[in-house]
């Protein structure tokens, strides 16, 4: 009776210890496996027109900045507007004047976890500055720009000018070899940079046209207009590539896992020494503490049962 009384708790102890250790290991592995690195979305922007001009009234008594944009969007957005007007105090009696008119003026920016892209298109456009109500600063048939950034690929920037260009009433031919300068006596001068693109490992930027403007019309209410004007601009930044767990570097202080070696024909080392060597070489795994705990519980439970059995026989 006493034998059964002591033997049953020993068996139950061994069973419970083994079940607890084996159940805890998979639960810990499941918790560790739920953390996965994910890539974020990229960024993109697009702008049809941007001005940064300083307008000085006659005798430079008043300086008025002209800073306007048309269809400036950031991912994920799109816009289409074909006219832009501005109002400056002291210029044309403070009435609104047209900065840009076009048949097509589109800007679009998109961004996903795989690709980000900015696009602009401007067609049959006329740009005006204060003091030149009847003479366009620039007229053009069509310009486009695109900046594309895909995860894991080199970014691409592209800008195109299609058709004729007229600057201060003069038809000009633009080249990618360098800036083009247009001077009109009594009106001013404009320097144009065509199709400027720039890329890095993760970003791209494209500008179809960039103008350095210096206008000083005679016998008008405006003395000087100086600054820059940008047409058809697009930018992007690549999405962050997802980090796979297999590609992650080893933790600090942990040696990379070595290639498995062929076991010798006769290995006479004790099993305990072999297990310790394996842990030292590979760093173990997230389940190692639970397996070791289960083994220890089994050994303790078995030892307890053996002691009880010897006492009963004695």
CSV table of C-alpha atoms in Angstrom, one decimal:
chain,number,residue,atom,x,y,z
A,1,UNK,CA,0.0,0.0,0.0
A,2,UNK,CA,2.8,2.3,1.0
A,3,UNK,CA,4.7,1.3,-2.2
A,4,UNK,CA,1.8,2.3,-4.4
A,5,UNK,CA,1.3,5.5,-2.4
A,6,UNK,CA,4.9,6.6,-3.0
A,7,UNK,CA,5.3,5.2,-6.5
A,8,UNK,CA,2.3,7.0,-8.1
A,9,UNK,CA,3.4,10.5,-7.1
A,10,UNK,CA,6.9,9.8,-8.6
A,11,UNK,CA,5.4,8.7,-11.9
A,12,UNK,CA,3.0,11.6,-12.0
A,13,UNK,CA,5.9,14.0,-11.2
A,14,UNK,CA,7.9,12.7,-14.1
A,15,UNK,CA,5.0,12.9,-16.4
A,16,UNK,CA,4.0,16.4,-15.4
A,17,UNK,CA,7.5,17.7,-15.6
A,18,UNK,CA,8.1,16.2,-19.1
A,19,UNK,CA,4.7,17.6,-20.3
A,20,UNK,CA,5.4,21.1,-18.9
A,21,UNK,CA,8.9,21.3,-20.5
A,22,UNK,CA,7.8,20.0,-23.9
A,23,UNK,CA,4.7,22.3,-24.0
A,24,UNK,CA,6.7,25.4,-23.0
A,25,UNK,CA,9.3,25.0,-25.8
A,26,UNK,CA,6.8,25.1,-28.8
A,27,UNK,CA,5.0,28.0,-27.1
A,28,UNK,CA,8.2,30.1,-26.9
A,29,UNK,CA,9.1,29.2,-30.5
A,30,UNK,CA,5.7,30.3,-31.7
A,31,UNK,CA,6.0,33.7,-29.9
A,32,UNK,CA,9.5,34.3,-31.3
A,33,UNK,CA,8.3,33.5,-34.9
A,34,UNK,CA,5.6,36.2,-35.0
A,35,UNK,CA,8.1,39.1,-35.4
A,36,UNK,CA,8.7,39.7,-39.1
A,37,UNK,CA,10.5,42.8,-40.6
A,38,UNK,CA,8.4,44.6,-43.2
A,39,UNK,CA,9.4,47.3,-45.7
A,40,UNK,CA,7.7,50.8,-45.6
A,41,UNK,CA,6.3,52.7,-48.5
A,42,UNK,CA,8.5,55.0,-50.6
A,43,UNK,CA,7.9,58.7,-51.2
A,44,UNK,CA,7.2,60.6,-54.4
A,45,UNK,CA,6.3,64.2,-55.4
A,46,UNK,CA,5.4,66.0,-58.6
A,47,UNK,CA,5.1,69.7,-59.5
A,48,UNK,CA,4.0,71.3,-62.8
A,49,UNK,CA,5.3,74.8,-62.1
A,50,UNK,CA,7.2,76.4,-59.2
A,51,UNK,CA,8.4,80.0,-59.1
A,52,UNK,CA,10.8,81.8,-56.8
A,53,UNK,CA,10.9,85.4,-58.1
A,54,UNK,CA,11.6,88.8,-56.6
A,55,UNK,CA,9.6,91.6,-58.1
A,56,UNK,CA,11.0,95.1,-57.6
A,57,UNK,CA,8.8,98.1,-58.4
A,58,UNK,CA,10.1,101.2,-60.2
A,59,UNK,CA,13.1,102.7,-58.4
A,60,UNK,CA,13.1,99.6,-56.1
A,61,UNK,CA,10.8,101.3,-53.6
A,62,UNK,CA,9.0,98.0,-53.0
A,63,UNK,CA,10.2,94.4,-53.2
A,64,UNK,CA,7.5,91.8,-53.5
A,65,UNK,CA,8.3,88.0,-53.7
A,66,UNK,CA,6.4,86.0,-56.2
A,67,UNK,CA,6.4,82.4,-54.9
A,68,UNK,CA,3.7,80.2,-56.4
A,69,UNK,CA,3.2,76.6,-57.4
A,70,UNK,CA,0.8,74.8,-59.7
A,71,UNK,CA,-0.2,71.2,-59.0
A,72,UNK,CA,2.3,70.3,-56.3
A,73,UNK,CA,1.4,66.9,-55.0
A,74,UNK,CA,2.9,64.2,-52.8
A,75,UNK,CA,2.1,60.5,-52.9
A,76,UNK,CA,-0.5,59.3,-53.1
A,77,UNK,CA,-2.1,62.2,-54.9
A,78,UNK,CA,-2.8,63.6,-58.4
A,79,UNK,CA,-3.9,67.0,-59.7
A,80,UNK,CA,-4.9,68.6,-62.9
A,81,UNK,CA,-5.3,72.3,-63.2
A,82,UNK,CA,-4.6,74.3,-66.4
A,83,UNK,CA,-4.4,77.9,-65.1
A,84,UNK,CA,-2.6,79.7,-62.4
A,85,UNK,CA,-3.1,83.4,-61.4
A,86,UNK,CA,-1.4,85.5,-58.8
A,87,UNK,CA,-2.0,88.9,-57.2
A,88,UNK,CA,0.8,91.3,-56.2
A,89,UNK,CA,0.2,94.7,-54.5
A,90,UNK,CA,1.5,97.5,-56.6
A,91,UNK,CA,1.6,95.5,-59.8
A,92,UNK,CA,-1.1,96.4,-62.3
A,93,UNK,CA,-3.1,98.1,-59.6
A,94,UNK,CA,-3.2,94.9,-57.5
A,95,UNK,CA,-5.3,93.0,-60.1
A,96,UNK,CA,-4.7,89.3,-60.6
A,97,UNK,CA,-2.4,88.4,-63.5
A,98,UNK,CA,-1.9,85.2,-65.3
A,99,UNK,CA,1.3,83.3,-64.4
A,100,UNK,CA,0.5,80.1,-66.5
A,101,UNK,CA,-2.0,78.9,-68.9
A,102,UNK,CA,-1.9,75.5,-70.5
A,103,UNK,CA,-4.0,72.9,-72.3
A,104,UNK,CA,-2.6,70.1,-70.1
A,105,UNK,CA,-1.0,70.5,-66.7
A,106,UNK,CA,-1.0,67.2,-64.8
A,107,UNK,CA,0.9,66.0,-61.7
A,108,UNK,CA,0.7,62.5,-60.2
A,109,UNK,CA,2.6,60.9,-57.3
A,110,UNK,CA,2.1,57.3,-56.2
A,111,UNK,CA,3.8,55.2,-53.5
A,112,UNK,CA,3.5,51.5,-52.5
A,113,UNK,CA,5.6,49.0,-50.7
A,114,UNK,CA,7.0,48.0,-54.1
A,115,UNK,CA,7.4,51.2,-56.0
A,116,UNK,CA,7.2,55.0,-55.8
A,117,UNK,CA,6.8,57.3,-58.8
A,118,UNK,CA,6.3,60.9,-59.6
A,119,UNK,CA,5.0,62.1,-63.0
A,120,UNK,CA,4.3,65.5,-64.6
A,121,UNK,CA,3.1,66.7,-68.0
A,122,UNK,CA,2.7,70.2,-69.3
A,123,UNK,CA,1.4,70.9,-72.9
A,124,UNK,CA,0.7,74.0,-74.9
A,125,UNK,CA,1.7,76.3,-72.1
A,126,UNK,CA,2.5,80.0,-71.7
A,127,UNK,CA,4.3,81.5,-68.6
A,128,UNK,CA,4.1,85.2,-67.8
A,129,UNK,CA,5.8,87.4,-65.2
A,130,UNK,CA,4.7,90.8,-63.9
A,131,UNK,CA,5.5,93.7,-66.2
A,132,UNK,CA,5.2,91.7,-69.4
A,133,UNK,CA,1.4,91.3,-69.9
A,134,UNK,CA,1.6,90.9,-73.6
A,135,UNK,CA,4.9,89.0,-73.9
A,136,UNK,CA,5.3,85.5,-72.6
A,137,UNK,CA,8.4,84.6,-70.7
A,138,UNK,CA,8.3,81.2,-72.2
A,139,UNK,CA,6.0,79.2,-74.5
A,140,UNK,CA,6.3,75.5,-75.1
A,141,UNK,CA,4.5,72.6,-76.8
A,142,UNK,CA,5.1,69.8,-74.3
A,143,UNK,CA,7.4,68.8,-71.4
A,144,UNK,CA,7.3,65.7,-69.2
A,145,UNK,CA,9.3,64.3,-66.3
A,146,UNK,CA,9.3,61.0,-64.5
A,147,UNK,CA,11.1,59.7,-61.4
A,148,UNK,CA,10.7,56.0,-60.7
A,149,UNK,CA,12.1,54.2,-57.6
A,150,UNK,CA,11.5,50.4,-57.2
A,151,UNK,CA,12.5,48.4,-54.2
A,152,UNK,CA,15.7,46.5,-54.9
A,153,UNK,CA,16.3,48.3,-58.2
A,154,UNK,CA,18.3,51.4,-59.3
A,155,UNK,CA,16.1,54.6,-59.4
A,156,UNK,CA,15.4,56.1,-62.8
A,157,UNK,CA,14.9,59.8,-63.7
A,158,UNK,CA,13.8,61.0,-67.1
A,159,UNK,CA,12.8,64.4,-68.5
A,160,UNK,CA,11.8,65.3,-72.1
A,161,UNK,CA,11.1,68.4,-74.1
A,162,UNK,CA,9.0,67.9,-77.2
A,163,UNK,CA,8.3,70.5,-79.8
A,164,UNK,CA,9.3,74.2,-80.1
A,165,UNK,CA,10.2,76.6,-77.4
A,166,UNK,CA,9.8,80.4,-77.5
A,167,UNK,CA,11.6,82.6,-74.9
A,168,UNK,CA,10.8,86.3,-74.8
A,169,UNK,CA,9.4,86.1,-78.3
A,170,UNK,CA,12.4,84.3,-79.7
A,171,UNK,CA,12.3,80.7,-80.9
A,172,UNK,CA,15.2,78.8,-79.4
A,173,UNK,CA,16.8,75.3,-79.7
A,174,UNK,CA,17.7,73.7,-76.5
A,175,UNK,CA,20.4,71.0,-76.0
A,176,UNK,CA,21.5,68.8,-73.2
A,177,UNK,CA,25.1,69.9,-73.7
A,178,UNK,CA,24.7,73.0,-71.4
A,179,UNK,CA,22.5,76.0,-70.6
A,180,UNK,CA,21.0,78.2,-73.3
A,181,UNK,CA,21.0,81.9,-72.9
A,182,UNK,CA,18.4,84.2,-74.5
A,183,UNK,CA,18.9,88.0,-74.3
A,184,UNK,CA,16.4,90.6,-75.6
A,185,UNK,CA,17.6,94.2,-75.4
A,186,UNK,CA,15.3,96.4,-73.4
A,187,UNK,CA,13.4,93.4,-71.9
A,188,UNK,CA,15.8,91.1,-70.2
A,189,UNK,CA,17.6,87.8,-70.3
A,190,UNK,CA,16.8,84.2,-69.5
A,191,UNK,CA,19.1,81.2,-69.0
A,192,UNK,CA,17.5,77.8,-69.5
A,193,UNK,CA,18.8,74.4,-68.3
A,194,UNK,CA,17.2,71.4,-70.1
A,195,UNK,CA,16.3,68.0,-68.7
A,196,UNK,CA,18.2,68.0,-65.4
A,197,UNK,CA,18.2,64.6,-63.8
A,198,UNK,CA,19.8,63.2,-60.7
A,199,UNK,CA,19.9,59.7,-59.1
A,200,UNK,CA,21.3,58.1,-56.0
A,201,UNK,CA,21.1,54.6,-54.6
A,202,UNK,CA,17.6,55.2,-53.4
A,203,UNK,CA,16.3,58.5,-54.9
A,204,UNK,CA,15.7,60.1,-58.3
A,205,UNK,CA,14.8,63.6,-59.4
A,206,UNK,CA,13.9,65.0,-62.8
A,207,UNK,CA,13.2,68.6,-64.0
A,208,UNK,CA,12.2,69.2,-67.6
A,209,UNK,CA,13.2,72.9,-67.6
A,210,UNK,CA,14.7,75.3,-65.1
A,211,UNK,CA,15.0,79.0,-65.9
A,212,UNK,CA,17.1,81.7,-64.4
A,213,UNK,CA,15.2,84.9,-65.1
A,214,UNK,CA,16.4,88.5,-65.1
A,215,UNK,CA,13.8,90.8,-66.7
A,216,UNK,CA,13.9,94.6,-66.7
A,217,UNK,CA,11.3,96.0,-69.1
A,218,UNK,CA,11.5,99.7,-70.0
A,219,UNK,CA,8.8,102.2,-69.4
A,220,UNK,CA,6.6,99.8,-67.4
A,221,UNK,CA,5.4,99.8,-63.8
A,222,UNK,CA,7.8,97.0,-62.9
A,223,UNK,CA,11.5,97.6,-62.8
A,224,UNK,CA,13.0,94.2,-62.3
A,225,UNK,CA,12.0,90.5,-62.0
A,226,UNK,CA,14.8,88.2,-60.8
A,227,UNK,CA,14.8,84.5,-59.7
A,228,UNK,CA,14.1,81.0,-60.8
A,229,UNK,CA,11.3,79.2,-62.4
A,230,UNK,CA,10.9,75.4,-62.6
A,231,UNK,CA,8.7,73.4,-65.0
A,232,UNK,CA,7.7,69.7,-64.8
A,233,UNK,CA,9.5,68.4,-61.7
A,234,UNK,CA,9.3,64.9,-60.3
A,235,UNK,CA,11.0,63.1,-57.4
A,236,UNK,CA,10.9,59.7,-55.7
A,237,UNK,CA,12.5,57.7,-52.9
A,238,UNK,CA,12.6,53.9,-53.0
A,239,UNK,CA,10.6,51.9,-50.5
A,240,UNK,CA,12.7,50.1,-47.8
A,241,UNK,CA,13.4,46.5,-48.9
A,242,UNK,CA,11.9,43.9,-46.4
A,243,UNK,CA,14.5,42.4,-44.2
A,244,UNK,CA,14.3,38.6,-44.2
A,245,UNK,CA,15.2,36.9,-41.1
A,246,UNK,CA,17.7,34.7,-42.9
A,247,UNK,CA,19.6,37.8,-44.1
A,248,UNK,CA,19.9,39.3,-40.6
A,249,UNK,CA,23.4,39.5,-39.2
A,250,UNK,CA,24.2,37.4,-36.1
A,251,UNK,CA,23.4,39.0,-32.8
A,252,UNK,CA,26.2,40.9,-31.0
A,253,UNK,CA,28.6,38.4,-29.4
A,254,UNK,CA,27.3,35.5,-31.3
A,255,UNK,CA,29.4,33.6,-33.9
A,256,UNK,CA,27.8,32.8,-37.3
A,257,UNK,CA,26.6,29.2,-37.6
A,258,UNK,CA,29.3,27.0,-39.0
A,259,UNK,CA,28.8,24.5,-41.8
A,260,UNK,CA,28.1,21.0,-40.4
A,261,UNK,CA,31.1,18.8,-40.2
A,262,UNK,CA,31.2,15.1,-41.1
A,263,UNK,CA,31.1,13.0,-37.9
A,264,UNK,CA,34.3,10.9,-37.2
A,265,UNK,CA,34.0,7.2,-37.7
A,266,UNK,CA,34.5,6.5,-34.0
A,267,UNK,CA,33.4,9.2,-31.5
A,268,UNK,CA,34.3,8.1,-28.0
A,269,UNK,CA,33.6,11.4,-26.2
A,270,UNK,CA,30.9,11.3,-23.5
A,271,UNK,CA,27.5,12.5,-24.7
A,272,UNK,CA,27.4,15.3,-22.1
A,273,UNK,CA,30.7,16.8,-23.5
A,274,UNK,CA,29.4,16.5,-27.1
A,275,UNK,CA,26.2,18.4,-26.2
A,276,UNK,CA,28.2,21.2,-24.5
A,277,UNK,CA,30.5,21.5,-27.5
A,278,UNK,CA,27.5,21.8,-29.9
A,279,UNK,CA,26.0,24.6,-27.8
A,280,UNK,CA,29.3,26.5,-27.8
A,281,UNK,CA,29.8,26.1,-31.5
A,282,UNK,CA,26.4,27.1,-32.7
A,283,UNK,CA,25.1,29.3,-30.0
A,284,UNK,CA,22.1,27.0,-29.4
A,285,UNK,CA,18.5,27.9,-30.4
A,286,UNK,CA,15.5,29.6,-28.8
A,287,UNK,CA,14.2,26.2,-27.8
A,288,UNK,CA,17.4,25.0,-26.1
A,289,UNK,CA,16.6,26.3,-22.5
A,290,UNK,CA,13.2,24.5,-22.6
A,291,UNK,CA,14.6,21.2,-23.9
A,292,UNK,CA,17.3,21.4,-21.2
A,293,UNK,CA,14.8,22.2,-18.6
A,294,UNK,CA,12.6,19.2,-19.7
A,295,UNK,CA,15.6,16.9,-19.6
A,296,UNK,CA,16.6,18.1,-16.1
A,297,UNK,CA,13.0,17.6,-14.9
A,298,UNK,CA,13.0,14.1,-16.2
A,299,UNK,CA,16.4,13.3,-14.6
A,300,UNK,CA,15.2,14.7,-11.2
A,301,UNK,CA,11.9,12.9,-11.4
A,302,UNK,CA,13.7,9.6,-12.3
A,303,UNK,CA,16.2,10.1,-9.5
A,304,UNK,CA,13.4,10.7,-7.0
A,305,UNK,CA,11.6,7.6,-8.2
A,306,UNK,CA,14.8,5.5,-7.8
A,307,UNK,CA,15.3,6.7,-4.2
A,308,UNK,CA,11.8,5.9,-3.3
A,309,UNK,CA,12.0,2.5,-4.8
A,310,UNK,CA,15.2,1.7,-2.8
A,311,UNK,CA,13.6,2.9,0.4
A,312,UNK,CA,10.7,0.6,-0.2
A,313,UNK,CA,12.9,-2.4,-0.8
A,314,UNK,CA,15.0,-1.6,2.2
